[in-house]
Amino acid sequence: MSLFAMGFLLVILQPSSGQFPRACANTHSLLRKECCPPWDGDGSPCGELSRRGSCQNILLSQAPPGPQFPFSGVDDREDWPSVFYNRTCKCEGNFMGFNCGECKFGFSGRNCAERRLRIRRNIFQLTTTEKDKFLAYLNLAKNTLSLDYVIATGTYSQMNNGSKPMFRNINVYDLFVWMHYYASRDTLLGGSNVWRDVDFAHEAPGFLPWHRAFLLIWEREIQKITGDENFTVPYWDWRDAEDCVVCTDEYMGGRHPTNPNLLSPASFFSSWQVICTRSEEYNSQQALCSATSEGPILRNPGNNDKSRTPRLPSSAEVEFCLSLTNYESGSMDKMANYSFRNTLEGFADPQTGISNISQSGLHNALHIYMNGSMSQVQGSANDPVFVIHHAFVDSIFERWLRRHRPLLEVYPAANAPIGHNRENYMVPFIPLYRNGEFFKPSRELGYDYEYLQEPAESFHDFLIPYLEQARQIWPWLVGAAVIGGIITALLTGLILAYWKKRTGTSSEIQPLLTESEDYNNISYQSSF
């Protein structure tokens, strides 16, 4: 059966997570500012009759953003999604989805009561059949219309505040390319003016949680259009790689024999068309990307600017990054020092943790190294290498979470760049997810990584967070011990003096221990 035929037969798709639900992309919903579609199971909004959820007002975070974005009321993404909707479905229990028709990540079953754990695997550990199936799924997504979601082709103002909807259809793969573009695009200020120093998915604390949610949503969408509930996105472990080992026709597409900037015609990725790559054109027209085709995928790995990215990241750089104890620091943007997030994202030196935006490390290094569609932020998801790269980046995030065991409060609650505070909703997802909801171990979200599945963590990894806490409080412990010793000495002296005075010169001085068996039964325990 052809991929197109498979796509045609998939008429029973369940709701997914993405941008604008098709059921809410109309004048009625926009003017009412309400997106509470009915659940097919009982026909009631949000499945309310089945106690799945109900239509409720959106509660926006009141925590102040940082100073990086000096505007208010000029960007549809501010206080997402309140410009478009202020009422959406609030799902109960383990239900999820824009109409509460799905299960939360990590749950399955008719009533979403069954826990499920899926394993993401190294792409080179897949069998030939598994690898070919993954590639076929990608191509199917590129050729399957999203039945549940559409994209906006104009701003809310251009839609005349909702009375003139501007939406269009899009295939499943490009839906996610468009979402990545929309979250990272520049702010249109009118005329020919734009504000470039804004990004709702990068350069700030939300970078890792946002891409974690993005991959989970993408993964689930593939599961739906294929009917393969066990599908997981594989990862590419690029540590110490000497070149792009996935850039072959067997995997993600080799190099074109005569044009090094294109993919080999032997790979079906060579026929893919990219979208959302012409940011300057959109800015000059004060327009959004409309997802029209803009040419083939470009990729010329290794022929990048070596002064910026001399090589692919090393294992030692990853290990140094993992040793950083602070998730975020300072300005909480690309200038942050000793920040695990900023170092993993690639704006800080992976050997020192000091911000250096003239260099690109770790995550950013891969994008620059690919030297093509992957190297431009807004359109980088066009290249399918994007998903296997970000799956590995997410695994490094997971290793840090397991090693340092941070509380949710470690994620900044306020003063992060716009859209990145803990309680901000992530742009442009509907249903709504807060940044803090994905600052948790992957197993709580229903997935794990093959190479992290040890029977038990090493004793060294187990001790790391406690040793770090001990290091931080060591001066207090020493001080407390000294003071405690002084007080103990004074009390002991007073007690002995009192006892001597009371007993006088009597030879019947009582020993501290009267029976030898008492001595043998004593156990010394530390309260530390």
Coordinates of C-alpha atoms in Angstrom, one line a residue:
M1 CA 0.0 0.0 0.0
S2 CA 1.4 3.4 -0.9
L3 CA 2.0 6.1 1.7
F4 CA -0.6 8.3 0.1
A5 CA -3.2 5.5 0.3
M6 CA -2.3 5.0 3.9
G7 CA -2.8 8.6 4.6
F8 CA -6.2 8.6 2.8
L9 CA -7.4 5.7 4.9
L10 CA -6.5 7.4 8.2
V11 CA -9.9 9.1 8.6
I12 CA -10.4 8.1 12.2
L13 CA -7.6 10.3 13.6
Q14 CA -8.1 11.3 17.2
P15 CA -7.4 14.9 18.4
S16 CA -3.8 15.9 18.6
S17 CA -1.7 18.6 20.2
G18 CA -0.5 21.5 18.0
Q19 CA -1.4 25.0 17.0
F20 CA -5.0 26.1 16.2
P21 CA -7.6 23.4 16.5
R22 CA -9.6 23.2 13.3
A23 CA -12.8 23.3 15.4
C24 CA -11.8 26.7 16.9
A25 CA -10.5 28.3 13.7
N26 CA -13.7 30.2 12.8
T27 CA -15.3 33.5 13.4
H28 CA -17.7 32.2 16.1
S29 CA -14.9 30.9 18.3
L30 CA -12.6 33.8 17.7
L31 CA -15.2 36.4 18.5
R32 CA -16.3 34.5 21.6
K33 CA -12.6 33.9 22.4
E34 CA -13.5 30.4 23.4
C35 CA -12.0 27.0 22.3
C36 CA -13.9 24.2 23.9
P37 CA -14.8 21.7 21.2
P38 CA -17.0 18.7 21.9
W39 CA -15.5 15.3 22.6
D40 CA -16.8 12.8 20.1
G41 CA -17.4 10.2 22.9
D42 CA -20.4 12.1 24.3
G43 CA -20.8 15.2 22.2
S44 CA -20.4 17.6 25.1
P45 CA -17.8 20.4 25.2
C46 CA -14.6 19.0 26.7
G47 CA -16.3 15.7 27.4
E48 CA -18.0 17.3 30.4
L49 CA -20.9 14.8 30.5
S50 CA -18.3 12.0 30.9
R51 CA -16.4 14.1 33.5
R52 CA -13.4 14.4 31.3
G53 CA -13.2 18.1 31.7
S54 CA -15.0 21.4 31.4
C55 CA -14.8 24.8 29.6
Q56 CA -13.1 27.3 31.9
N57 CA -11.4 30.7 31.9
I58 CA -7.7 30.6 31.4
L59 CA -5.6 31.5 34.4
L60 CA -2.6 33.4 33.2
S61 CA 0.7 33.8 35.2
Q62 CA 1.0 37.2 36.8
A63 CA 4.8 36.9 37.4
P64 CA 6.8 39.6 35.6
P65 CA 9.0 38.8 32.7
G66 CA 12.6 40.0 32.3
P67 CA 13.6 43.2 30.6
Q68 CA 14.6 41.7 27.2
F69 CA 11.2 42.5 25.6
P70 CA 10.3 46.2 26.2
F71 CA 6.8 46.1 24.7
S72 CA 3.3 45.1 25.7
G73 CA 0.3 44.3 23.6
V74 CA 2.1 44.2 20.3
D75 CA 2.6 40.4 19.8
D76 CA -0.1 37.7 19.6
R77 CA 2.1 35.4 21.6
E78 CA 2.1 37.5 24.7
D79 CA 0.2 35.8 27.5
W80 CA -0.5 32.9 25.2
P81 CA -3.2 32.1 24.1
S82 CA -5.3 35.0 25.5
V83 CA -5.2 37.1 22.3
F84 CA -7.1 34.4 20.5
Y85 CA -8.9 32.6 23.3
N86 CA -9.5 33.2 27.0
R87 CA -11.6 30.0 27.6
T88 CA -10.3 26.5 26.8
C89 CA -10.9 23.0 28.1
K90 CA -9.5 22.2 31.5
C91 CA -9.2 18.4 31.7
E92 CA -9.5 16.3 34.8
G93 CA -7.5 13.4 36.1
N94 CA -5.3 11.8 33.4
F95 CA -7.3 13.2 30.5
M96 CA -5.7 15.7 28.1
G97 CA -6.2 17.3 24.7
F98 CA -8.0 20.3 23.3
N99 CA -11.3 18.6 23.9
C100 CA -10.1 16.2 26.7
G101 CA -10.2 13.3 24.2
E102 CA -6.7 12.0 24.9
C103 CA -4.7 10.6 27.8
K104 CA -1.8 12.5 29.5
F105 CA 1.7 11.5 28.5
G106 CA 2.5 8.3 30.2
F107 CA -1.1 7.0 30.4
S108 CA -3.3 4.9 28.2
G109 CA -6.4 2.9 28.2
R110 CA -10.1 3.7 27.8
N111 CA -10.2 5.7 31.0
C112 CA -6.5 6.7 30.9
A113 CA -5.8 4.8 34.0
E114 CA -3.0 2.5 32.7
R115 CA 0.6 3.7 33.0
R116 CA 2.8 3.2 30.0
L117 CA 6.5 3.6 29.5
R118 CA 8.0 3.8 26.0
I119 CA 11.7 3.6 25.2
R120 CA 13.6 5.9 22.8
R121 CA 16.5 4.0 21.2
N122 CA 19.7 4.9 19.4
I123 CA 19.0 5.1 15.7
F124 CA 22.0 2.8 15.0
Q125 CA 20.6 0.2 17.3
L126 CA 17.4 -0.1 15.3
T127 CA 17.1 -3.1 13.0
T128 CA 16.9 -2.5 9.3
T129 CA 13.1 -3.0 9.5
E130 CA 12.7 -0.6 12.4
K131 CA 14.9 2.0 10.8
D132 CA 13.1 1.8 7.4
K133 CA 9.8 2.0 9.3
F134 CA 10.9 5.2 11.0
L135 CA 11.9 6.8 7.7
A136 CA 8.6 5.7 6.1
Y137 CA 6.7 7.3 9.1
L138 CA 8.5 10.6 8.5
N139 CA 7.5 10.5 4.8
L140 CA 3.9 9.6 5.7
A141 CA 3.7 12.6 8.0
K142 CA 5.0 14.8 5.2
N143 CA 2.2 13.6 3.0
T144 CA -0.7 13.4 5.4
L145 CA -3.0 16.3 6.0
S146 CA -3.6 17.3 9.6
L147 CA -7.3 16.7 10.3
D148 CA -7.3 18.4 13.6
Y149 CA -5.1 21.5 13.2
V150 CA -4.7 24.4 10.9
I151 CA -2.1 27.2 10.9
A152 CA -2.7 31.0 11.1
T153 CA -1.6 32.9 8.0
G154 CA -2.2 36.3 9.6
T155 CA -2.0 38.0 12.9
Y156 CA -5.0 38.6 15.1
S157 CA -5.1 42.2 14.0
Q158 CA -4.9 41.2 10.3
M159 CA -7.8 38.9 11.1
N160 CA -9.7 42.1 12.0
N161 CA -9.7 40.9 15.6
G162 CA -11.3 37.6 14.8
S163 CA -14.0 38.6 12.3
K164 CA -11.9 37.6 9.3
P165 CA -10.2 34.3 10.1
M166 CA -7.0 33.6 8.2
F167 CA -6.1 29.9 8.5
R168 CA -5.0 27.2 6.1
N169 CA -4.5 23.4 6.0
I170 CA -1.1 21.8 6.5
N171 CA 0.5 18.4 6.5
V172 CA 1.4 16.7 9.8
Y173 CA 5.2 17.1 9.5
D174 CA 5.0 20.7 8.4
L175 CA 2.6 21.5 11.2
F176 CA 5.5 21.0 13.6
V177 CA 7.9 23.0 11.4
W178 CA 5.4 25.8 11.4
M179 CA 5.0 25.7 15.2
H180 CA 8.8 25.9 15.7
Y181 CA 8.9 28.8 13.3
Y182 CA 6.0 30.6 15.1
A183 CA 7.5 30.2 18.5
S184 CA 10.8 31.7 17.4
R185 CA 9.8 34.3 14.8
D186 CA 10.5 38.0 15.2
T187 CA 7.8 40.4 16.5
L188 CA 6.1 42.4 13.8
L189 CA 5.9 46.1 15.0
G190 CA 4.2 47.6 11.9
G191 CA 5.7 49.3 8.9
S192 CA 9.0 47.7 8.3
N193 CA 9.8 47.5 12.0
V194 CA 10.5 44.2 13.8
W195 CA 11.9 43.2 17.2
R196 CA 14.4 40.3 16.8
D197 CA 15.5 39.8 20.4
V198 CA 12.5 37.6 21.2
D199 CA 12.0 33.8 21.2
F200 CA 9.5 31.8 23.1
A201 CA 11.3 28.5 22.6
H202 CA 15.0 29.4 22.8
E203 CA 17.7 31.4 24.6
A204 CA 16.0 31.1 28.0
P205 CA 14.9 28.6 30.6
G206 CA 12.0 27.2 28.5
F207 CA 14.4 25.9 25.8
L208 CA 14.6 22.4 27.3
P209 CA 11.0 22.0 28.5
W210 CA 9.6 23.4 25.3
H211 CA 11.5 21.0 23.1
R212 CA 10.6 18.1 25.4
A213 CA 6.9 18.9 24.9
F214 CA 7.5 19.5 21.2
L215 CA 9.0 16.0 20.8
L216 CA 6.3 14.3 22.9
I217 CA 3.5 15.9 20.8
W218 CA 5.3 15.1 17.6
E219 CA 5.8 11.5 18.7
R220 CA 2.1 11.1 19.6
E221 CA 1.0 12.5 16.3
I222 CA 3.2 9.9 14.5
Q223 CA 1.6 7.2 16.7
K224 CA -1.8 8.3 15.5
I225 CA -1.3 8.6 11.8
T226 CA 0.4 5.2 11.7
G227 CA -1.6 3.4 14.3
D228 CA 1.7 2.3 15.9
E229 CA 1.2 3.1 19.6
N230 CA 4.7 1.8 20.4
F231 CA 6.5 4.3 18.2
T232 CA 9.2 6.4 19.7
V233 CA 11.5 8.9 18.1
P234 CA 15.1 7.5 17.9
Y235 CA 18.1 9.6 18.9
W236 CA 21.5 10.3 17.4
D237 CA 24.3 10.2 19.9
W238 CA 26.7 12.6 18.2
R239 CA 29.3 12.7 21.0
D240 CA 32.8 12.4 19.5
A241 CA 31.5 11.9 16.0
E242 CA 34.0 12.8 13.3
D243 CA 31.3 13.6 10.7
C244 CA 27.6 13.4 10.1
V245 CA 27.3 9.6 10.3
V246 CA 23.5 9.8 9.8
C247 CA 23.9 11.7 6.6
T248 CA 23.7 8.6 4.3
D249 CA 21.0 7.4 2.0
E250 CA 20.5 4.5 4.4
Y251 CA 19.5 7.0 7.1
M252 CA 18.7 10.7 6.8
G253 CA 20.0 11.3 3.3
G254 CA 23.4 11.4 1.8
R255 CA 25.2 14.2 -0.1
H256 CA 24.2 15.0 -3.7
P257 CA 26.9 13.8 -6.1
T258 CA 27.2 17.1 -8.0
N259 CA 25.7 19.7 -5.7
P260 CA 27.1 19.5 -2.1
N261 CA 24.4 21.7 -0.7
L262 CA 21.6 19.2 -1.7
L263 CA 20.6 15.7 -0.6
S264 CA 21.3 12.7 -2.7
P265 CA 18.4 11.8 -5.1
A266 CA 18.6 8.3 -3.8
S267 CA 17.0 9.6 -0.6
F268 CA 13.3 10.5 -0.6
F269 CA 14.1 13.4 1.7
S270 CA 15.6 15.0 -1.5
S271 CA 12.1 15.6 -2.8
W272 CA 10.9 17.3 0.4
Q273 CA 10.1 21.0 0.2
V274 CA 10.9 23.3 3.1
I275 CA 8.7 26.0 4.6
C276 CA 9.1 29.1 6.8
T277 CA 12.8 29.8 5.9
R278 CA 12.4 33.3 4.5
S279 CA 12.2 35.4 7.7
E280 CA 13.4 38.6 6.1
E281 CA 10.7 38.4 3.4
Y282 CA 8.0 37.9 6.0
N283 CA 9.4 40.7 8.1
S284 CA 9.4 43.2 5.2
Q285 CA 5.8 42.2 4.3
Q286 CA 4.8 42.2 8.0
A287 CA 3.4 38.7 7.3
L288 CA 3.5 35.3 8.8
C289 CA 4.8 32.2 7.1
S290 CA 2.0 30.7 5.1
A291 CA 3.7 27.3 4.7
T292 CA 4.1 27.5 1.0
S293 CA 6.9 25.5 -0.5
E294 CA 10.3 27.3 -0.6
G295 CA 12.6 24.8 -2.2
P296 CA 14.5 21.6 -1.2
I297 CA 16.2 20.8 2.1
L298 CA 19.7 22.3 2.1
R299 CA 22.5 20.5 4.0
N300 CA 26.3 20.6 3.6
P301 CA 27.6 19.1 6.8
G302 CA 31.1 19.9 7.9
N303 CA 31.6 22.8 5.5
N304 CA 30.5 25.3 8.1
D305 CA 32.4 28.3 9.6
K306 CA 35.1 26.4 11.5
S307 CA 36.0 29.5 13.6
R308 CA 32.5 29.3 15.1
T309 CA 32.1 25.5 15.3
P310 CA 35.4 23.7 14.7
R311 CA 33.9 20.2 15.3
L312 CA 31.1 18.2 16.7
P313 CA 30.7 18.1 20.5
S314 CA 32.8 15.7 22.6
S315 CA 31.9 13.4 25.5
A316 CA 34.1 15.5 27.8
E317 CA 32.0 18.7 27.0
V318 CA 28.8 16.9 27.7
E319 CA 30.2 15.7 31.0
F320 CA 31.3 19.2 32.0
C321 CA 27.9 20.5 31.1
L322 CA 26.2 17.9 33.3
S323 CA 28.5 18.9 36.2
L324 CA 26.9 22.4 36.3
T325 CA 24.6 22.6 39.3
N326 CA 22.6 25.7 38.3
Y327 CA 19.9 25.1 35.8
E328 CA 19.7 28.9 35.2
S329 CA 21.6 31.9 36.3
G330 CA 21.9 35.7 36.0
S331 CA 19.9 37.2 33.2
M332 CA 18.5 33.8 32.2
D333 CA 19.2 34.4 28.6
K334 CA 22.1 33.6 26.2
M335 CA 24.4 35.7 28.3
A336 CA 24.0 33.5 31.4
N337 CA 27.2 32.1 33.0
Y338 CA 27.5 28.6 34.7
S339 CA 24.0 27.8 33.5
F340 CA 23.3 24.2 32.6
R341 CA 20.6 25.3 30.2
N342 CA 22.7 27.9 28.4
T343 CA 25.7 25.6 28.2
L344 CA 23.7 22.8 26.7
E345 CA 21.9 25.1 24.4
G346 CA 25.3 26.2 23.1
F347 CA 25.7 29.9 24.0
A348 CA 28.2 29.2 26.8
D349 CA 31.6 27.5 26.5
P350 CA 31.2 23.8 27.1
Q351 CA 34.6 23.7 28.9
T352 CA 34.1 26.7 31.2
G353 CA 30.4 27.5 31.4
I354 CA 31.1 31.2 30.5
S355 CA 28.8 32.8 27.9
N356 CA 30.4 33.2 24.5
I357 CA 28.0 34.0 21.8
S358 CA 30.7 34.1 19.2
Q359 CA 31.0 30.3 19.5
S360 CA 28.4 27.6 19.1
G361 CA 28.7 24.6 21.4
L362 CA 26.7 21.4 22.1
H363 CA 23.1 21.8 20.8
N364 CA 23.9 24.9 18.7
A365 CA 27.1 23.2 17.3
L366 CA 25.0 20.5 15.6
H367 CA 22.8 23.1 13.9
I368 CA 25.8 25.1 12.6
Y369 CA 27.7 22.0 11.6
M370 CA 24.8 20.8 9.3
N371 CA 25.3 24.0 7.3
G372 CA 21.9 24.4 5.7
S373 CA 18.3 24.3 6.6
M374 CA 19.2 23.2 10.1
S375 CA 21.3 26.2 10.6
Q376 CA 18.5 28.8 10.5
V377 CA 16.5 28.7 13.8
Q378 CA 13.0 29.4 12.5
G379 CA 13.2 26.8 9.7
S380 CA 15.5 24.3 11.3
A381 CA 12.8 21.6 11.8
N382 CA 12.5 21.2 8.1
D383 CA 15.5 18.8 8.1
P384 CA 14.4 15.5 9.7
V385 CA 17.8 15.3 11.4
F386 CA 16.2 17.9 13.8
V387 CA 14.1 15.3 15.6
I388 CA 16.9 12.8 16.2
H389 CA 19.3 15.6 17.3
H390 CA 16.8 17.0 19.8
A391 CA 15.9 13.6 21.1
F392 CA 19.6 13.3 22.2
V393 CA 19.7 16.8 23.6
D394 CA 16.6 15.9 25.6
S395 CA 18.4 12.8 26.9
I396 CA 21.2 15.0 28.2
F397 CA 18.6 17.1 30.0
E398 CA 17.2 13.9 31.4
R399 CA 20.6 12.9 32.7
W400 CA 21.0 16.3 34.5
L401 CA 17.5 15.9 36.1
R402 CA 18.4 12.5 37.4
R403 CA 21.8 13.5 38.7
H404 CA 20.8 16.7 40.5
R405 CA 17.2 16.0 41.3
P406 CA 16.0 19.6 41.3
L407 CA 12.8 20.7 42.9
L408 CA 10.3 22.4 40.6
E409 CA 11.2 25.7 42.4
V410 CA 14.6 25.5 40.7
Y411 CA 12.9 26.5 37.5
P412 CA 12.6 30.3 37.5
A413 CA 9.1 31.6 38.5
A414 CA 9.7 35.2 37.4
N415 CA 11.9 37.6 35.6
A416 CA 12.9 35.2 32.8
P417 CA 12.6 36.4 29.2
I418 CA 9.0 36.7 28.0
G419 CA 7.1 33.4 27.8
H420 CA 9.7 31.5 29.8
N421 CA 8.5 31.9 33.4
R422 CA 7.6 28.6 35.2
E423 CA 3.8 29.2 34.9
N424 CA 3.7 30.7 31.4
Y425 CA 1.9 28.6 28.8
M426 CA 4.1 27.4 26.0
V427 CA 3.7 29.1 22.6
P428 CA 1.9 27.9 20.4
F429 CA 0.5 24.7 21.9
I430 CA -3.2 24.1 22.3
P431 CA -4.1 22.3 24.6
L432 CA -2.1 24.4 27.0
Y433 CA 1.1 23.3 28.8
R434 CA 3.1 25.3 31.3
N435 CA 6.9 25.4 31.2
G436 CA 7.1 23.8 34.6
E437 CA 5.0 20.8 33.6
F438 CA 8.0 19.4 31.6
F439 CA 10.7 20.2 34.2
K440 CA 10.4 16.6 35.5
P441 CA 12.0 13.2 34.9
S442 CA 11.0 11.6 31.6
R443 CA 9.6 8.5 33.2
E444 CA 6.9 10.6 34.7
L445 CA 6.0 11.6 31.2
G446 CA 5.9 8.0 30.0
Y447 CA 9.2 7.5 28.2
D448 CA 12.9 6.7 28.8
Y449 CA 16.1 6.4 26.9
E450 CA 17.7 3.0 26.1
Y451 CA 21.2 4.1 27.2
L452 CA 19.9 5.4 30.5
Q453 CA 18.1 2.2 31.5
E454 CA 20.6 0.9 34.0
P455 CA 19.2 -1.5 36.6
A456 CA 20.3 0.9 39.2
E457 CA 22.2 4.2 39.1
S458 CA 25.8 4.1 40.0
F459 CA 26.8 4.9 43.6
H460 CA 28.7 7.9 42.4
D461 CA 25.7 9.4 40.6
F462 CA 23.5 8.6 43.6
L463 CA 25.9 10.6 45.9
I464 CA 26.5 13.6 43.6
P465 CA 23.4 15.7 44.7
Y466 CA 24.0 14.9 48.4
L467 CA 27.7 15.7 48.2
E468 CA 26.9 19.0 46.5
Q469 CA 24.5 19.9 49.3
A470 CA 27.1 18.9 51.9
R471 CA 29.7 21.1 50.1
Q472 CA 27.3 24.1 50.2
I473 CA 26.5 23.7 53.9
W474 CA 30.0 22.5 55.0
P475 CA 31.0 25.8 56.6
W476 CA 27.8 25.8 58.7
L477 CA 28.4 22.2 59.8
V478 CA 32.0 23.0 60.9
G479 CA 30.8 26.1 62.8
A480 CA 28.0 24.1 64.4
A481 CA 30.5 21.4 65.4
V482 CA 32.9 23.9 67.0
I483 CA 30.1 25.6 68.9
G484 CA 28.6 22.2 69.9
G485 CA 32.0 21.1 71.2
I486 CA 32.5 24.2 73.3
I487 CA 29.0 23.8 74.8
T488 CA 29.6 20.1 75.5
A489 CA 32.9 20.8 77.2
L490 CA 31.4 23.4 79.4
L491 CA 28.4 21.2 80.4
T492 CA 30.7 18.3 81.0
G493 CA 32.9 20.4 83.3
L494 CA 29.9 21.7 85.3
I495 CA 28.5 18.2 85.7
L496 CA 31.8 16.7 86.9
A497 CA 32.3 19.6 89.3
Y498 CA 28.8 19.1 90.7
W499 CA 29.2 15.3 90.9
K500 CA 32.6 15.7 92.7
K501 CA 31.1 18.1 95.2
R502 CA 28.2 15.8 95.9
T503 CA 30.1 12.6 96.4
G504 CA 33.1 14.1 98.2
T505 CA 36.0 11.7 98.6
S506 CA 33.9 8.6 98.6
S507 CA 35.6 5.6 97.0
E508 CA 32.3 4.5 95.6
I509 CA 32.6 6.4 92.4
Q510 CA 30.2 5.0 89.9
P511 CA 31.7 3.9 86.6
L512 CA 30.1 5.2 83.4
L513 CA 29.2 1.7 82.4
T514 CA 28.4 -0.9 85.0
E515 CA 28.2 -4.1 82.9
S516 CA 30.5 -5.2 80.0
E517 CA 27.5 -6.3 78.0
D518 CA 26.2 -2.7 78.1
Y519 CA 29.4 -1.6 76.4
N520 CA 29.1 -4.3 73.7
N521 CA 25.5 -3.2 73.0
I522 CA 26.3 0.4 72.3
S523 CA 26.0 1.5 68.7
Y524 CA 27.3 4.8 67.3
Q525 CA 25.0 6.5 64.9
S526 CA 25.4 9.7 63.0
S527 CA 22.6 12.1 62.4
F528 CA 24.3 13.5 59.3

